[in-house]
C-alpha cells in the first residue's frame, strides 16, 4: 500500500468504489431479478392462468351465445354458422382450459388442479350438452314445419279457401236458397272453419313439445281433415272438375300436414331450447361456478404472489440499502486510509520544511514508500542534506574563521605583549638615556669645572709667568700659588678621574642603550613578523569570506530554486552573505591597521636604528673623551709632576729662574695643552650632551612610536576581538541549524 | 491579483564583464563556482573554453566575453564560473570577470530589449538577441542576458565559420 504510486492509490480507490458500486448494482440487479421473477411469475403464471381462465370463460360464454344464436336463428345456414362458431368457441374454451390445466399442473397446486379438473369436467359436460343442442338446433325442424305451414300449407289452404269462397259465392249467387243450398252453404262454412282451424292447430302442434299434446293436436288435425274431406264432398256438389281438383288439393294438404307433423314431431327447436334453457344453463352455471372457484383460487394466488413480491421488494430494498451503506462505509474507510497514506507523509514533509525553516536540519523523513510523496520526501531529504552540507561547510568555515580569529587574537595578544615589552624597553632606554644624559651633564659640569680650573691654572700660570720677574719678591706668594696650583692640579686630576669614571659609565650606559636598541629592533622585527602573520591570517579570512560569500550566493540560488519553501533559507543566506561581507571588511580593516602598525614599526625601527647610531656616535665620542681625558690625566699628572717639580724648584727658584722660566714656559705650554684638552673635553662633552639630548628626544620618539604601536596593537586586539565576536556570531547563526554532523562533533 | 503579479520582483544573478553589469535570471542559474580550470576541446571554436568537472558532472565552459564580442577572458582571482540549470540547455557554464550580488528588479524597471526592432541590423549583429532585457537600476543599467541563446550562437558561429 505504502509503495504504490498516487495514481495507483487513486486507481485502487476508484476500483474499490467501482467494485462497491458494482456490488450495489449486482445486488440491485439480483434483487430486481428476484422481484422481476416474482412479478413474472405473477404475470406469466397467475395472470396467464387468470387470462386463460377468463379467456376460457369468455370462449365458453361465446360458445353459449353462439349456441343460443344457433338455436334461435331460423335459417339453416346461419344456424350452422353459429353452430360451427359455437363449436369452435367450445373447442377453444376446452383448449384454454387444457392449457390452464397444463399451467396449473406445472405449479403443482392441488386445490387448483382439483378445481380445474372440476372445471374441465363441467366444461366437457357443457360441451356435450352443447353438442346435443347444436345437433338439434341445426335441424330446425319446427321452423321448417312452420315454413311448410306458412307457405305450402297456407297456399293450399288459400287455394281451398278460394275454392270454398267461389263455391260460397256460387251458392249465394243463387237467388233462392234451397235446403240443399243451405246445407251446402253450412258445409262450406264448416269446411272453411276446419280449414282455418287446421292452420291454428298446426301451429299449436308445432308450438307444443309434449308427445301427448302433439298426439292430441294430430288427432284434431286428422279430425279436421276428415271433416274437410267429408264437407268437401258435400260442398263440391255440382262442380266435378273442382271437386276432383279440391280432393287432389286436400290430399296434397294431407301429405303436407303429415310432413309437417313429422317435422313438428322432431321438435328440435323446442328441445334444443329446452336443453338450452335447462341442462345447458345448469352446465353453464356449473362451469361459471367452477370458473368462479378457480378465479377465487387464482385471485388468492395472485394475492399471495403480490404479498410475496412485496416482501421481495422490501427485502430487496433492505439488501440494496445495506450493500450501499456497506459499500459507502468501505469506500470511506479505503478513502480515509489512502488519504491518510497520502496526507500523513505530506504532513511529515511539511513538518520537515517547517523544521528546516526553523533551522533544524537534523530531522529527516524516513518514509519507505516509492510513490510521489516518497519522492517528494526524498527530494526534501536531499534538500535538507544539501542545506546541511552547505551549513556544515559554513560551520566549518566559521569554525575556521573563529580559529583564525582566535589565532589572530593570540597573535595580537602576543603583539600587544611584545609591543608592551618594546614600550617597557623603550622606557628603560629612555630612563637609561636620561641617566646617560644626567651623567653626561654631570660630566659636562665636571668638564666645565675642569675648564674653569684649567682657566684658573692658565690665569695662575699666566700670573706666575707674569710675576716670574717678581718671583723673588713673591716667592712665598709663588710657593702659595704653587700650592694652590698643586691642589688645583690634584683637583683637576681627581676631576679627570671623575670624568673618566663618568665617561666609562657613559660608555657602559651607551653600550647598554645600544644593546637595548638592538633588543628593541629585534622585538620590532618580531612585531613586523607578527604583522606579516596577521596579514596572512587576514588574507585567509578574506579567502574564507569570499568562499562564504560564494556559498551564500549558491545557497540563495538553491533557495530561489526551492521557491516558497526556500524563502526562509534565502533570508539566512542573505544574513550569511552580509556576515561574510562584514568579515571581509573587518579583515581588510585589520590588514589596513596592520599595515599602519607595520609602517609605525618600520618608523620605530628607523628611529631605533638612528638611536643606535647616535648611541654608537656617543660611544665613539665617549671613547674620544676618554682618550682626551686620559691624555689630560696624563697631562695633569705631568702638570702635577711639574708642579711638584715646581714646588721643589720653588725652593730652588733662586737657583734657577731660568729653570723656573723654562718650567713656567713648560707649564704654560702644558697648561695651554691642558686648556686645549679641556676645551676638547668641553666640546666633546657638549657634543655628548647634544647627542644625549638627541638620544633623549629620539628615545622619546621611540617611546611615542612604541606607544603608537601599543595603540595600534590594542586596535588590532580590538579588531581581532571583534573578528572573534563576528566569528562567534557567525557560528551562533550557523549553530541555529541543527545538523547531524554537529552532533557527531559534540560526541 | 494582477497588481501583485506585476509587483513581484524578478531575481537576477548579476556579474561584471569589463566593469559593466550583466545578469541572468536567477532561476536559470544552478551554481556559481570558483572552478576555472578547463580542458580544451580539439577544433572547438574560440568561444568554447573547454570542459570542466564539477563534482563529477561535466559542463561545457563558454567565454561570455567572446560571445559578447569582447576580448578573450583572463582568469584572475575574481573570475567565476556561472553554471546553468539543465532547463537552459546542454549542461554548460560561462566564465565571468567578477560575480556581483543578487539583484531583485521590479518589472516596471525592466525594459524588454526586442530584437525585432533591430531586424535590419540583426543580421549584422547576431549577438544582439543574446540580450533579453535591460534592467534600469538606480546606479547603472543591468543588461539581462538570455542564456538559452548562448549555445545557439556558438553553434551558429561554428556553422558559419565551418
XYZ file of N, CA, C and O in Angstrom, chain B residues 22 67-69 112-134 143-146 149-150 153 156-157:
144
model
N 26.127 42.808 -15.950
C 25.253 41.911 -16.727
C 24.526 41.025 -15.748
O 24.927 40.925 -14.586
N 31.634 35.786 -26.484
C 30.260 35.729 -27.015
C 29.706 37.127 -27.206
O 28.964 37.396 -28.138
N 30.082 38.028 -26.299
C 29.580 39.401 -26.369
C 30.518 40.293 -27.171
O 30.362 41.513 -27.179
N 31.505 39.677 -27.846
C 32.389 40.452 -28.723
C 33.453 41.225 -27.967
O 34.003 42.183 -28.515
N 11.969 45.490 -22.013
C 12.287 44.357 -22.890
C 13.101 44.858 -24.083
O 12.783 45.876 -24.686
N 14.169 44.178 -24.363
C 15.042 44.546 -25.470
C 14.691 43.644 -26.637
O 15.096 42.503 -26.700
N 13.829 44.148 -27.481
C 13.312 43.291 -28.570
C 14.253 43.324 -29.763
O 14.668 44.385 -30.232
N 14.577 42.121 -30.244
C 15.469 42.027 -31.400
C 14.750 42.402 -32.689
O 15.361 42.781 -33.663
N 13.392 42.293 -32.680
C 12.650 42.573 -33.919
C 12.767 44.049 -34.293
O 12.727 44.412 -35.469
N 12.884 44.927 -33.282
C 13.033 46.343 -33.602
C 14.344 46.602 -34.332
O 14.508 47.603 -35.011
N 15.235 45.685 -34.168
C 16.538 45.867 -34.804
C 16.728 44.833 -35.915
O 17.803 44.334 -36.140
N 15.598 44.492 -36.546
C 15.668 43.384 -37.513
C 16.624 43.683 -38.657
O 17.303 42.801 -39.156
N 16.671 44.959 -39.065
C 17.531 45.275 -40.201
C 19.014 45.140 -39.846
O 19.828 44.889 -40.712
N 19.308 45.302 -38.569
C 20.715 45.175 -38.191
C 20.995 43.835 -37.537
O 22.128 43.509 -37.265
N 19.936 43.054 -37.302
C 20.149 41.801 -36.559
C 21.042 40.843 -37.346
O 21.753 40.040 -36.755
N 20.948 40.934 -38.678
C 21.813 40.056 -39.458
C 23.276 40.428 -39.241
O 24.157 39.571 -39.261
N 23.501 41.729 -39.045
C 24.876 42.164 -38.787
C 25.259 41.889 -37.332
O 26.371 41.489 -37.043
N 24.316 42.126 -36.436
C 24.609 41.956 -35.009
C 23.836 40.745 -34.508
O 22.785 40.848 -33.886
N 24.352 39.591 -34.844
C 23.651 38.379 -34.448
C 23.638 38.221 -32.945
O 22.794 37.582 -32.380
N 24.603 38.805 -32.339
C 24.682 38.622 -30.881
C 23.707 39.512 -30.121
O 23.599 39.430 -28.915
N 23.023 40.413 -30.852
C 22.095 41.305 -30.172
C 21.025 40.499 -29.435
O 20.637 40.833 -28.330
N 20.575 39.392 -30.061
C 19.483 38.661 -29.412
C 19.951 37.868 -28.193
O 19.179 37.161 -27.583
N 21.199 37.993 -27.841
C 21.643 37.447 -26.548
C 21.039 38.248 -25.406
O 20.867 37.763 -24.313
N 20.726 39.514 -25.719
C 20.217 40.398 -24.673
C 18.706 40.254 -24.615
O 18.021 40.394 -25.628
N 18.211 39.915 -23.415
C 16.776 39.682 -23.257
C 16.069 40.969 -22.836
O 14.985 41.261 -23.323
N 16.690 41.719 -21.971
C 16.038 42.916 -21.441
C 17.096 43.835 -20.840
O 18.266 43.453 -20.709
N 16.660 45.054 -20.513
C 17.540 45.999 -19.830
C 16.886 46.343 -18.493
O 15.717 46.728 -18.451
N 22.245 44.717 -17.895
C 21.946 44.065 -19.174
C 21.581 42.612 -18.879
O 22.420 41.836 -18.426
N 20.329 42.289 -19.063
C 19.854 40.932 -18.774
C 20.071 40.076 -20.020
O 19.584 40.404 -21.094
N 20.855 39.015 -19.845
C 21.167 38.142 -20.973
C 20.228 36.949 -20.987
O 19.675 36.566 -19.957
N 20.081 36.384 -22.163
C 19.247 35.182 -22.303
C 20.171 33.986 -22.483
O 20.711 33.760 -23.556
N 20.249 31.370 -25.431
C 20.747 31.673 -26.767
C 22.246 31.393 -26.895
O 22.770 31.375 -27.994
N 22.937 31.208 -25.759
C 24.390 31.134 -25.766
C 24.882 30.017 -26.683
O 25.677 30.246 -27.594
N 24.160 30.535 -30.370
C 25.083 31.469 -31.004
C 26.387 30.748 -31.337
O 26.942 30.888 -32.438
N 25.748 28.644 -34.286
C 25.662 29.479 -35.492
C 27.060 29.869 -35.964
O 27.416 29.688 -37.129
N 27.834 30.368 -35.019
C 29.185 30.810 -35.364
C 29.988 29.650 -35.956
O 30.704 29.804 -36.928
